[in-house]
XYZ file of N, CA and C in Angstrom:
843
model
N 13.673 -5.025 -3.466
C 13.731 -3.775 -4.153
C 14.944 -2.936 -3.727
N 16.016 -3.586 -3.465
C 17.238 -2.839 -3.176
C 17.138 -2.067 -1.896
N 17.502 -0.788 -1.959
C 17.566 0.044 -0.772
C 16.258 0.720 -0.394
N 15.295 0.746 -1.285
C 14.044 1.477 -0.957
C 13.270 0.725 0.123
N 13.044 -0.539 -0.049
C 12.317 -1.345 0.950
C 13.121 -2.632 1.172
N 13.541 -2.835 2.404
C 14.318 -4.029 2.705
C 13.608 -4.946 3.714
N 12.822 -4.363 4.613
C 12.110 -5.159 5.638
C 10.617 -5.160 5.255
N 10.229 -6.213 4.540
C 8.876 -6.307 3.981
C 8.026 -7.212 4.856
N 6.827 -6.726 5.198
C 5.889 -7.485 5.984
C 4.643 -7.765 5.140
N 4.340 -9.042 4.882
C 3.149 -9.419 4.186
C 2.065 -9.700 5.223
N 0.923 -8.990 5.111
C -0.231 -9.234 5.989
C -1.232 -10.017 5.165
N -1.536 -11.240 5.589
C -2.408 -12.083 4.771
C -3.147 -13.086 5.642
N -4.398 -13.358 5.213
C -5.185 -14.441 5.830
C -5.203 -15.646 4.879
N -4.470 -15.566 3.758
C -4.382 -16.632 2.790
C -5.719 -17.009 2.221
N -6.522 -15.970 1.890
C -7.803 -16.180 1.222
C -7.631 -15.851 -0.268
N -8.722 -15.977 -0.998
C -8.662 -15.678 -2.424
C -8.260 -14.242 -2.714
N -8.754 -13.302 -1.893
C -8.433 -11.921 -2.132
C -6.977 -11.548 -1.778
N -6.306 -12.463 -1.098
C -4.903 -12.221 -0.726
C -3.921 -12.666 -1.787
N -4.389 -13.309 -2.833
C -3.499 -13.923 -3.807
C -2.559 -12.926 -4.469
N -3.087 -11.784 -4.875
C -2.244 -10.785 -5.519
C -1.195 -10.249 -4.583
N -1.558 -9.955 -3.341
C -0.605 -9.452 -2.377
C 0.480 -10.467 -2.108
N 0.099 -11.749 -1.989
C 1.093 -12.781 -1.699
C 2.091 -12.929 -2.877
N 1.557 -12.968 -4.094
C 2.428 -13.121 -5.245
C 3.407 -11.915 -5.361
N 2.895 -10.725 -5.114
C 3.752 -9.557 -5.237
C 4.788 -9.510 -4.123
N 4.364 -9.888 -2.885
C 5.331 -9.928 -1.796
C 6.440 -10.950 -2.045
N 6.090 -12.119 -2.618
C 7.090 -13.087 -2.969
C 8.064 -12.506 -4.011
N 7.543 -11.787 -4.997
C 8.388 -11.196 -6.020
C 9.321 -10.147 -5.449
N 8.823 -9.358 -4.513
C 9.653 -8.330 -3.879
C 10.755 -8.968 -3.027
N 10.395 -10.063 -2.332
C 11.366 -10.729 -1.518
C 12.501 -11.308 -2.363
N 12.160 -11.876 -3.528
C 13.186 -12.390 -4.412
C 14.069 -11.258 -4.918
N 13.443 -10.144 -5.259
C 14.233 -8.994 -5.779
C 15.174 -8.455 -4.700
N 14.694 -8.405 -3.483
C 15.514 -7.895 -2.398
C 16.627 -8.874 -1.962
N 16.337 -10.178 -2.182
C 17.262 -11.153 -1.637
C 17.158 -11.246 -0.140
N 15.970 -10.942 0.399
C 15.775 -10.922 1.859
C 14.609 -11.860 2.184
N 14.642 -12.445 3.377
C 13.463 -13.264 3.794
C 12.248 -12.388 3.966
N 11.092 -12.973 3.855
C 9.828 -12.276 3.926
C 9.196 -12.547 5.292
N 8.756 -11.475 5.939
C 8.053 -11.592 7.208
C 6.555 -11.643 6.918
N 5.859 -12.574 7.545
C 4.415 -12.728 7.361
C 3.704 -12.582 8.694
N 2.616 -11.826 8.723
C 1.742 -11.788 9.860
C 0.344 -12.271 9.411
N -0.170 -13.243 10.096
C -1.500 -13.779 9.846
C -2.366 -13.436 11.058
N -3.250 -12.424 10.949
C -4.030 -11.989 12.099
C -5.283 -12.812 12.322
N -5.656 -13.037 13.582
C -6.869 -13.708 13.943
C -7.649 -12.831 14.906
N -8.928 -12.635 14.626
C -9.796 -11.894 15.543
C -10.112 -12.750 16.736
N -9.735 -12.260 17.922
C -9.947 -13.049 19.132
C -9.895 -12.131 20.353
N -10.552 -12.555 21.409
C -10.466 -11.879 22.693
C -10.834 -12.850 23.787
N -10.473 -12.575 25.019
C -10.699 -13.530 26.120
C -12.176 -13.896 26.288
N -13.084 -12.932 26.101
C -14.515 -13.219 26.278
C -15.002 -14.224 25.226
N -14.564 -14.016 23.967
C -14.943 -14.927 22.902
C -14.414 -16.324 23.184
N -13.165 -16.423 23.594
C -12.561 -17.742 23.866
C -13.241 -18.445 25.007
N -13.719 -17.661 26.017
C -14.383 -18.261 27.171
C -15.793 -18.702 26.823
N -16.483 -17.897 26.021
C -17.885 -18.198 25.719
C -18.029 -19.216 24.612
N -17.078 -19.247 23.693
C -17.187 -20.155 22.535
C -15.867 -20.861 22.304
N -15.452 -21.690 23.222
C -14.136 -22.343 23.072
C -14.018 -23.222 21.815
N -15.152 -23.825 21.388
C -15.083 -24.671 20.191
C -14.839 -23.829 18.954
N -15.502 -22.672 18.888
C -15.284 -21.759 17.752
C -13.879 -21.215 17.756
N -13.380 -20.869 18.942
C -12.015 -20.378 19.025
C -11.014 -21.420 18.582
N -11.257 -22.661 18.992
C -10.345 -23.740 18.591
C -10.382 -23.977 17.085
N -11.569 -23.879 16.490
C -11.685 -24.030 15.060
C -10.960 -22.917 14.329
N -11.068 -21.689 14.825
C -10.358 -20.560 14.215
C -8.855 -20.775 14.287
N -8.379 -21.311 15.391
C -6.956 -21.587 15.529
C -6.503 -22.649 14.527
N -7.335 -23.683 14.371
C -6.954 -24.769 13.449
C -6.968 -24.277 12.021
N -7.917 -23.451 11.653
C -7.974 -22.905 10.316
C -6.747 -22.016 10.037
N -6.380 -21.215 11.029
C -5.203 -20.325 10.881
C -3.953 -21.162 10.714
N -3.850 -22.242 11.469
C -2.668 -23.094 11.338
C -2.588 -23.734 9.956
N -3.746 -24.136 9.429
C -3.783 -24.727 8.097
C -3.391 -23.715 7.008
N -3.895 -22.487 7.145
C -3.545 -21.441 6.169
C -2.076 -21.119 6.249
N -1.535 -21.091 7.443
C -0.111 -20.790 7.618
C 0.733 -21.902 7.014
N 0.339 -23.141 7.198
C 1.090 -24.257 6.627
C 1.049 -24.216 5.121
N -0.068 -23.822 4.554
C -0.183 -23.730 3.096
C 0.717 -22.598 2.551
N 0.778 -21.497 3.254
C 1.639 -20.395 2.843
C 3.094 -20.767 2.942
N 3.448 -21.492 3.999
C 4.862 -21.950 4.153
C 5.239 -22.837 2.963
N 4.316 -23.717 2.593
C 4.597 -24.630 1.476
C 4.777 -23.880 0.156
N 3.952 -22.878 -0.065
C 4.067 -22.078 -1.287
C 5.357 -21.287 -1.290
N 5.742 -20.726 -0.121
C 6.995 -19.988 -0.046
C 8.185 -20.903 -0.281
N 8.152 -22.111 0.245
C 9.245 -23.079 0.013
C 9.360 -23.403 -1.459
N 8.204 -23.588 -2.098
C 8.224 -23.904 -3.539
C 8.771 -22.756 -4.377
N 8.543 -21.523 -3.891
C 9.030 -20.338 -4.618
C 10.473 -19.965 -4.220
N 11.035 -20.708 -3.297
C 12.395 -20.381 -2.848
C 12.462 -19.146 -1.978
N 11.364 -18.876 -1.233
C 11.308 -17.683 -0.378
C 11.473 -18.106 1.068
N 12.378 -17.439 1.793
C 12.499 -17.652 3.225
C 11.385 -16.915 3.916
N 10.510 -17.612 4.647
C 9.328 -17.022 5.277
C 9.468 -17.094 6.800
N 9.381 -15.931 7.400
C 9.369 -15.815 8.850
C 7.942 -15.398 9.222
N 7.190 -16.347 9.809
C 5.774 -16.137 10.000
C 5.372 -16.082 11.456
N 4.312 -15.297 11.723
C 3.782 -15.216 13.057
C 2.249 -15.069 12.941
N 1.536 -15.691 13.873
C 0.108 -15.513 13.988
C -0.121 -14.582 15.161
N -0.900 -13.544 14.935
C -1.216 -12.570 16.013
C -2.696 -12.568 16.260
N -3.072 -12.498 17.528
C -4.467 -12.551 17.931
C -4.870 -11.277 18.623
N -6.071 -10.793 18.337
C -6.543 -9.596 18.986
C -7.920 -9.213 18.477
N -8.587 -8.281 19.144
C -9.954 -7.919 18.755
C -10.011 -7.145 17.428
N -8.914 -6.478 17.051
C -8.888 -5.698 15.819
C -7.738 -6.207 14.955
N -8.048 -6.763 13.783
C -6.999 -7.299 12.935
C -5.983 -6.249 12.521
N -6.442 -5.049 12.159
C -5.548 -4.024 11.687
C -4.530 -3.671 12.773
N -4.969 -3.646 14.036
C -4.082 -3.269 15.109
C -2.939 -4.259 15.252
N -3.226 -5.552 15.046
C -2.192 -6.575 15.122
C -1.184 -6.410 13.980
N -1.684 -6.089 12.792
C -0.776 -5.874 11.649
C 0.130 -4.673 11.904
N -0.479 -3.591 12.372
C 0.284 -2.358 12.612
C 1.316 -2.602 13.727
N 0.912 -3.299 14.761
C 1.835 -3.587 15.869
C 3.022 -4.450 15.403
N 2.734 -5.438 14.575
C 3.801 -6.310 14.057
C 4.774 -5.510 13.192
N 4.246 -4.606 12.380
C 5.093 -3.775 11.528
C 5.998 -2.903 12.410
N 5.454 -2.340 13.481
C 6.256 -1.518 14.384
C 7.328 -2.324 15.074
N 6.942 -3.496 15.568
C 7.928 -4.315 16.314
C 9.031 -4.822 15.396
N 8.700 -5.111 14.142
C 9.719 -5.628 13.230
C 10.439 -4.484 12.473
N 10.064 -3.278 12.753
C 10.642 -2.098 12.080
C 10.559 -2.284 10.580
N 9.392 -2.747 10.116
C 9.155 -2.914 8.694
C 9.172 -1.565 8.003
N 9.658 -1.536 6.773
C 9.533 -0.311 5.982
C 8.527 -0.448 4.876
N 7.848 -1.623 4.781
C 6.771 -1.797 3.820
C 5.834 -2.900 4.284
N 4.538 -2.604 4.295
C 3.509 -3.614 4.496
C 2.862 -3.895 3.146
N 2.718 -5.157 2.811
C 2.034 -5.562 1.585
C 0.721 -6.204 2.028
N -0.423 -5.708 1.469
C -1.710 -6.135 1.934
C -2.704 -6.133 0.769
N -3.725 -6.948 0.866
C -4.789 -6.997 -0.140
C -5.595 -5.687 -0.117
N -6.417 -5.522 -1.125
C -7.276 -4.318 -1.194
C -8.596 -4.527 -0.436
N -9.197 -5.671 -0.630
C -10.469 -5.973 0.044
C -10.439 -7.400 0.538
N -11.370 -7.675 1.473
C -11.459 -9.022 2.001
C -12.500 -9.852 1.303
N -13.103 -10.778 2.055
C -14.087 -11.669 1.440
C -15.311 -10.900 0.962
N -15.930 -11.432 -0.073
C -17.157 -10.807 -0.568
C -18.242 -10.978 0.481
N -19.116 -9.968 0.593
C -20.202 -9.982 1.562
C -20.954 -8.688 1.503
N -21.578 -8.303 2.595
C -22.398 -7.123 2.552
C -21.552 -5.841 2.363
N -20.261 -5.928 2.618
C -19.393 -4.760 2.425
C -18.582 -4.878 1.152
N -18.897 -5.820 0.286
C -18.083 -6.075 -0.875
C -18.060 -4.889 -1.850
N -19.078 -3.994 -1.734
C -19.117 -2.868 -2.659
C -18.205 -1.745 -2.241
N -17.586 -1.837 -1.100
C -16.681 -0.775 -0.667
C -15.414 -0.784 -1.532
N -14.883 0.436 -1.779
C -13.693 0.528 -2.577
C -12.498 -0.098 -1.893
N -12.369 0.095 -0.591
C -11.291 -0.422 0.208
C -11.898 -1.047 1.453
N -11.399 -2.233 1.811
C -11.929 -2.890 3.003
C -11.601 -2.105 4.261
N -12.469 -2.284 5.281
C -12.306 -1.537 6.514
C -10.943 -1.809 7.171
N -10.547 -3.104 7.191
C -9.269 -3.438 7.814
C -8.104 -2.781 7.081
N -8.171 -2.818 5.752
C -7.089 -2.233 4.964
C -7.026 -0.725 5.164
N -8.197 -0.086 5.177
C -8.243 1.347 5.391
C -7.587 1.702 6.738
N -7.876 0.925 7.771
C -7.311 1.210 9.074
C -5.796 0.957 9.094
N -5.332 -0.096 8.383
C -3.892 -0.338 8.308
C -3.184 0.826 7.647
N -3.735 1.300 6.501
C -3.115 2.436 5.803
C -3.128 3.674 6.710
N -4.197 3.877 7.463
C -4.309 5.056 8.295
C -3.275 5.083 9.432
N -2.989 3.926 9.995
C -2.189 3.862 11.212
C -0.778 3.257 11.035
N -0.474 2.770 9.863
C 0.803 2.090 9.644
C 1.979 2.995 9.947
N 3.027 2.478 10.566
C 4.239 3.285 10.825
C 5.163 3.369 9.612
N 4.757 2.738 8.505
C 5.606 2.670 7.331
C 4.720 2.716 6.071
N 5.347 2.645 4.921
C 4.602 2.634 3.665
C 3.767 1.348 3.540
N 2.707 1.451 2.765
C 1.817 0.306 2.571
C 1.564 0.104 1.084
N 1.763 -1.117 0.615
C 1.473 -1.461 -0.775
C 0.171 -2.238 -0.788
N -0.858 -1.618 -1.414
C -2.171 -2.219 -1.459
C -2.344 -2.880 -2.824
N -2.721 -4.174 -2.806
C -2.658 -4.984 -4.010
C -4.027 -5.635 -4.277
N -4.571 -5.377 -5.444
C -5.798 -6.098 -5.846
C -5.459 -7.537 -6.185
N -6.466 -8.377 -6.192
C -6.243 -9.808 -6.392
C -5.534 -10.093 -7.734
N -5.879 -9.321 -8.770
C -5.339 -9.612 -10.106
C -4.026 -8.857 -10.377
N -3.575 -7.978 -9.480
C -2.414 -7.148 -9.750
C -1.138 -7.984 -9.771
N -0.163 -7.465 -10.510
C 1.116 -8.148 -10.642
C 2.254 -7.153 -10.492
N 3.485 -7.655 -10.484
C 4.676 -6.825 -10.346
C 4.749 -5.832 -11.511
N 5.128 -4.591 -11.218
C 5.252 -3.549 -12.185
C 6.457 -3.767 -13.115
N 6.253 -3.438 -14.400
C 7.299 -3.668 -15.392
C 7.414 -2.503 -16.396
N 6.533 -1.529 -16.344
C 6.512 -0.549 -17.418
C 6.813 0.885 -16.957
N 6.089 1.399 -15.985
C 6.226 2.804 -15.610
C 5.688 2.977 -14.186
N 6.290 3.948 -13.467
C 5.807 4.329 -12.159
C 5.181 5.710 -12.257
N 4.019 5.885 -11.640
C 3.313 7.175 -11.621
C 3.186 7.616 -10.195
N 3.626 8.802 -9.852
C 3.483 9.346 -8.516
C 2.621 10.586 -8.566
N 1.610 10.632 -7.700
C 0.746 11.785 -7.609
C 1.204 12.668 -6.438
N 1.417 13.954 -6.699
C 1.906 14.834 -5.651
C 0.808 15.761 -5.189
N 0.894 16.148 -3.943
C -0.110 17.005 -3.305
C 0.108 18.457 -3.702
N -0.865 19.109 -4.348
C -0.652 20.489 -4.716
C -0.654 21.448 -3.537
N -1.121 20.974 -2.372
C -1.227 21.838 -1.195
C -0.076 21.689 -0.223
N 0.690 20.612 -0.315
C 1.697 20.340 0.689
C 3.103 20.338 0.135
N 4.086 20.253 1.021
C 5.471 20.278 0.613
C 6.210 18.983 0.844
N 5.466 17.905 1.122
C 6.113 16.612 1.381
C 6.568 15.988 0.062
N 7.883 15.913 -0.099
C 8.424 15.330 -1.334
C 8.789 13.853 -1.129
N 8.477 13.310 0.036
C 8.810 11.908 0.289
C 8.235 10.939 -0.726
N 6.935 11.066 -1.113
C 6.390 10.136 -2.116
C 7.146 10.181 -3.443
N 7.528 11.394 -3.878
C 8.268 11.507 -5.146
C 9.612 10.792 -5.047
N 10.306 11.005 -3.901
C 11.604 10.341 -3.729
C 11.448 8.828 -3.668
N 10.411 8.346 -2.945
C 10.169 6.902 -2.868
C 9.885 6.311 -4.260
N 9.023 7.035 -5.019
C 8.665 6.567 -6.348
C 9.890 6.515 -7.240
N 10.757 7.528 -7.142
C 11.978 7.541 -7.945
C 12.904 6.414 -7.594
N 12.968 6.096 -6.290
C 13.804 4.990 -5.871
C 13.314 3.663 -6.413
N 12.001 3.459 -6.397
C 11.441 2.228 -6.954
C 11.691 2.199 -8.446
N 11.456 3.275 -9.150
C 11.667 3.344 -10.594
C 13.119 3.023 -10.941
N 14.064 3.609 -10.186
C 15.490 3.409 -10.458
C 15.856 1.961 -10.272
N 15.394 1.343 -9.186
C 15.763 -0.047 -8.891
C 15.200 -1.021 -9.922
N 14.066 -0.646 -10.524
C 13.429 -1.510 -11.515
C 13.752 -1.104 -12.947
N 14.549 -0.021 -13.139
C 14.883 0.436 -14.462
C 13.710 0.972 -15.251
N 12.803 1.680 -14.555
C 11.562 2.168 -15.200
C 11.543 3.687 -15.236
N 10.774 4.249 -16.186
C 10.599 5.682 -16.207
C 9.588 6.100 -15.143
N 9.629 7.370 -14.792
C 8.767 7.918 -13.743
C 7.979 9.102 -14.283
N 6.712 9.140 -14.029
C 5.864 10.279 -14.319
C 5.339 10.862 -13.000
N 5.458 12.179 -12.881
C 4.961 12.935 -11.737
C 3.722 13.674 -12.171
N 2.618 13.448 -11.468
C 1.356 14.106 -11.839
C 0.829 14.913 -10.674
N 0.297 16.097 -11.018
C -0.350 16.957 -10.010
C -1.695 17.364 -10.611
N -2.772 17.097 -9.895
C -4.102 17.468 -10.333
C -4.584 18.660 -9.532
N -5.113 19.651 -10.209
C -5.470 20.893 -9.548
C -6.724 21.464 -10.162
N -7.137 22.614 -9.612
C -8.272 23.355 -10.121
C -7.795 24.320 -11.211
N -8.716 24.855 -12.031
C -8.302 25.715 -13.124
C -7.899 27.139 -12.722
N -8.141 27.531 -11.456
C -7.794 28.886 -11.019
C -6.286 29.105 -11.140
N -5.911 30.322 -11.476
C -4.482 30.648 -11.724
C -3.649 30.374 -10.467
N -4.117 30.785 -9.313
C -3.348 30.567 -8.077
C -3.163 29.093 -7.793
N -4.191 28.314 -8.027
C -4.095 26.855 -7.807
C -3.088 26.238 -8.764
N -3.100 26.679 -10.014
C -2.183 26.138 -10.993
C -0.735 26.499 -10.665
N -0.550 27.692 -10.115
C 0.803 28.099 -9.712
C 1.299 27.206 -8.565
N 0.417 26.897 -7.614
C 0.800 26.003 -6.535
C 1.154 24.614 -7.079
N 0.380 24.160 -8.037
C 0.645 22.853 -8.630
C 1.982 22.824 -9.352
N 2.309 23.916 -10.040
C 3.609 23.992 -10.725
C 4.742 23.910 -9.720
N 4.588 24.617 -8.583
C 5.645 24.537 -7.565
C 5.759 23.130 -6.981
N 4.602 22.466 -6.762
C 4.654 21.108 -6.260
C 5.326 20.174 -7.245
N 5.058 20.343 -8.523
C 5.724 19.515 -9.525
C 7.216 19.775 -9.565
N 7.632 21.030 -9.436
C 9.053 21.344 -9.443
C 9.747 20.726 -8.246
N 9.112 20.821 -7.057
C 9.695 20.245 -5.856
C 9.831 18.727 -5.980
N 8.802 18.108 -6.549
C 8.835 16.654 -6.718
C 9.934 16.275 -7.707
N 10.056 17.026 -8.776
C 11.085 16.790 -9.775
C 12.464 16.846 -9.124
N 12.688 17.885 -8.316
C 13.972 18.064 -7.654
C 14.264 16.878 -6.720
N 13.260 16.425 -5.996
C 13.441 15.284 -5.085
C 13.716 13.995 -5.826
N 13.196 13.856 -7.036
C 13.311 12.579 -7.771
C 14.510 12.496 -8.694
N 14.997 13.624 -9.165
C 15.985 13.569 -10.239
C 17.317 12.978 -9.843
N 17.645 12.993 -8.511
C 18.900 12.449 -8.082
C 19.012 10.960 -8.206
N 17.912 10.281 -8.537
C 17.913 8.826 -8.663
C 18.304 8.359 -10.054
N 18.496 9.300 -10.963
C 18.946 8.972 -12.298
C 17.930 8.249 -13.158
N 16.654 8.560 -12.935
C 15.599 7.943 -13.780
C 15.094 8.996 -14.788
N 14.494 8.501 -15.838
C 13.826 9.390 -16.804
C 12.528 9.858 -16.194
N 12.371 11.188 -16.082
C 11.204 11.742 -15.421
C 10.464 12.695 -16.368
N 9.142 12.606 -16.342
C 8.367 13.641 -16.988
C 7.267 14.090 -16.037
N 6.800 15.317 -16.204
C 5.817 15.905 -15.297
C 4.522 16.198 -16.064
N 3.451 16.089 -15.311
C 2.111 16.202 -15.936
C 1.189 16.925 -14.976
N 0.583 18.037 -15.455
C -0.452 18.731 -14.674
C -1.811 18.516 -15.361
N -2.806 18.173 -14.520
C -4.130 17.950 -15.059
C -5.159 18.725 -14.236
N -6.257 19.049 -14.910
C -7.374 19.734 -14.247
C -8.528 18.767 -14.143
N -9.175 18.719 -12.966
C -10.329 17.846 -12.827
C -10.394 17.209 -11.467
N -11.191 16.158 -11.334
C -11.282 15.440 -10.087
C -10.011 14.637 -9.896
N -9.324 14.801 -8.772
C -7.995 14.174 -8.645
C -7.976 12.674 -8.858
N -8.878 11.937 -8.189
C -8.816 10.480 -8.320
C -9.100 10.037 -9.741
N -9.994 10.704 -10.431
C -10.279 10.325 -11.800
C -9.107 10.566 -12.709
N -8.442 11.706 -12.523
C -7.298 12.058 -13.356
C -6.093 11.155 -13.090
N -5.884 10.794 -11.829
C -4.754 9.965 -11.492
C -4.931 8.564 -12.085
N -6.117 7.973 -11.907
C -6.399 6.656 -12.419
C -6.363 6.655 -13.951
N -6.930 7.699 -14.566
C -6.924 7.780 -16.026
C -5.491 7.922 -16.561
N -4.667 8.718 -15.910
C -3.279 8.903 -16.363
C -2.531 7.579 -16.258
N -2.727 6.821 -15.206
C -2.075 5.512 -15.058
C -2.437 4.604 -16.196
N -3.702 4.589 -16.572
C -4.127 3.741 -17.677
C -3.549 4.217 -19.010
N -3.604 5.528 -19.260
C -3.147 6.076 -20.550
C -1.643 5.870 -20.717
N -0.892 6.050 -19.640
C 0.586 5.985 -19.715
C 1.107 4.557 -19.565
N 0.238 3.626 -19.212
C 0.705 2.281 -18.965
C 1.479 2.128 -17.668
N 1.243 3.022 -16.726
C 1.939 2.949 -15.427
C 1.318 1.802 -14.642
N 2.128 0.841 -14.236
C 1.602 -0.313 -13.497
C 1.942 -0.283 -12.017
N 2.432 0.888 -11.536
C 2.516 1.149 -10.106
C 2.150 2.582 -9.915
N 1.207 2.842 -8.985
C 0.812 4.204 -8.661
C 1.275 4.481 -7.229
N 1.901 5.629 -6.997
C 2.401 6.015 -5.677
C 1.656 7.267 -5.255
N 1.111 7.262 -4.050
C 0.458 8.410 -3.476
C 1.012 8.609 -2.050
N 0.799 9.803 -1.524
C 1.325 10.093 -0.207
C 0.262 10.027 0.887
N 0.725 9.848 2.090
C -0.146 9.962 3.280
C 0.531 10.854 4.278
N -0.163 11.858 4.639
C 0.354 12.692 5.749
C -0.826 13.305 6.465
N -0.581 14.247 7.313
C -1.657 14.769 8.164
C -1.563 14.145 9.524
N -2.679 13.794 10.114
C -2.711 13.281 11.476
C -2.667 11.773 11.499
N -1.929 11.213 10.534
C -1.794 9.762 10.459
C -3.127 9.041 10.371
N -4.110 9.709 9.773
C -5.425 9.105 9.571
C -5.752 9.241 8.090
N -6.189 8.154 7.503
C -6.454 8.188 6.058
C -7.555 9.184 5.767
N -8.506 9.331 6.662
C -9.574 10.321 6.458
C -9.089 11.733 6.448
N -7.912 12.000 7.026
C -7.358 13.322 7.022
C -6.103 13.429 6.164
N -5.872 12.405 5.376
C -4.684 12.412 4.532
C -4.920 13.335 3.347
N -3.950 13.366 2.426
C -4.007 14.262 1.325
C -5.339 14.144 0.572
N -6.026 15.268 0.447
C -7.284 15.346 -0.283
C -8.357 14.347 0.178
N -8.248 13.997 1.489
C -9.285 13.190 2.086
C -9.549 11.875 1.351
N -10.753 11.759 0.761
C -11.155 10.508 0.131
C -10.452 10.174 -1.166
N -9.673 11.090 -1.695
C -8.955 10.811 -2.962
C -8.064 9.587 -2.815
N -7.358 9.513 -1.735
C -6.449 8.354 -1.564
C -7.205 7.061 -1.596
N -8.348 6.997 -0.888
C -9.115 5.765 -0.882
C -9.666 5.442 -2.235
N -10.098 6.470 -2.976
C -10.676 6.230 -4.310
C -9.610 5.740 -5.270
N -8.395 6.292 -5.193
C -7.340 5.817 -6.066
C -7.021 4.342 -5.766
N -6.911 4.022 -4.476
C -6.626 2.611 -4.093
C -7.729 1.723 -4.579
N -8.973 2.158 -4.421
C -10.090 1.295 -4.732
C -10.357 1.132 -6.223
N -10.032 2.172 -7.018
C -10.381 2.139 -8.439
C -9.249 1.667 -9.350
N -8.013 1.854 -8.927
C -6.907 1.484 -9.749
C -6.804 -0.042 -9.857
N -6.590 -0.540 -11.063
C -6.463 -1.997 -11.250
C -5.017 -2.430 -11.232
N -4.208 -1.685 -10.494
C -2.768 -1.969 -10.350
C -2.348 -1.666 -8.927
N -1.209 -2.144 -8.503
C -0.776 -1.889 -7.112
C -0.691 -0.400 -6.838
N -1.057 -0.027 -5.620
C -0.930 1.371 -5.176
C -0.072 1.412 -3.934
N 1.014 2.139 -4.006
C 1.922 2.305 -2.873
C 1.575 3.609 -2.172
N 1.163 3.474 -0.903
C 0.905 4.645 -0.064
C 2.202 4.911 0.688
N 2.900 5.952 0.232
C 4.222 6.283 0.774
C 4.054 7.114 2.035
N 4.595 6.581 3.119
C 4.498 7.238 4.423
C 5.838 7.838 4.772
N 5.876 9.148 4.867
C 7.098 9.836 5.277
C 7.179 9.844 6.808
N 8.255 9.330 7.419
C 8.350 9.356 8.858
C 8.121 10.761 9.408
N 7.507 10.832 10.592
C 7.129 12.108 11.155
C 8.329 13.054 11.283
N 9.466 12.493 11.660
C 10.667 13.323 11.868
C 11.164 13.953 10.590
N 10.798 13.362 9.427
C 11.281 13.861 8.172
C 10.288 14.737 7.433
N 9.090 14.928 8.026
C 8.099 15.718 7.338
C 8.368 17.203 7.464
N 8.007 17.974 6.452
C 8.191 19.406 6.555
C 7.239 19.996 7.564
N 7.580 21.086 8.265
C 6.705 21.678 9.259
C 5.456 22.248 8.610
């Protein structure tokens, strides 16, 4: 994707739910003309390995087989793959640590894991934790999602002044030759609508330097519902939202709205993370 994201890290266990993320990461790697970094996390700890060495050995063998299969698929796609297996008690922590060590500017990850008792969750626990703690932007991809080709939609925070998501969305739109829509969802009160208008204007200013066609949209209602509905109505096949606050998804913009957008949208969702040094006070 040109200059917006150059160091891409794919986090995958090479399961069925990872298929969309893998395909999109391959597409981004081809577009960038850069090799793709892969982290395959394994849940492990010394106690587990000591108490159940046979199970630990089987987990290692399965991980090696999945990694070999991914390497073969990357070779067939003409993608240079730099892969690492990381072991630890928390999968998300290994992904976040690898992103920090590699100075990645984008993590590509699935939306949910294997089906099971938690299959009804909008976003898997591991993915939620990665988004909450990642040092960079995170692209969350449903199994069926594909590369965007029509329009980028960015949702801006009516309460904050962080224009990073709008700038990131404009960069993606410019590199892909796509139009950009900026949406702000607010309450019907006059003061709230004035704040939303200011947020839209700030986002417009941040985005217009990229030379893309931009339109702005204000809507009243539940934010996640309006954002997902607007993406469907406009044919936007990439949704961009921001993450700020205390680097925790639960304290990010509008709390659960981010999780609901990620979970309900049937298209890739880019959680744009503005580096702490660049955030407004």
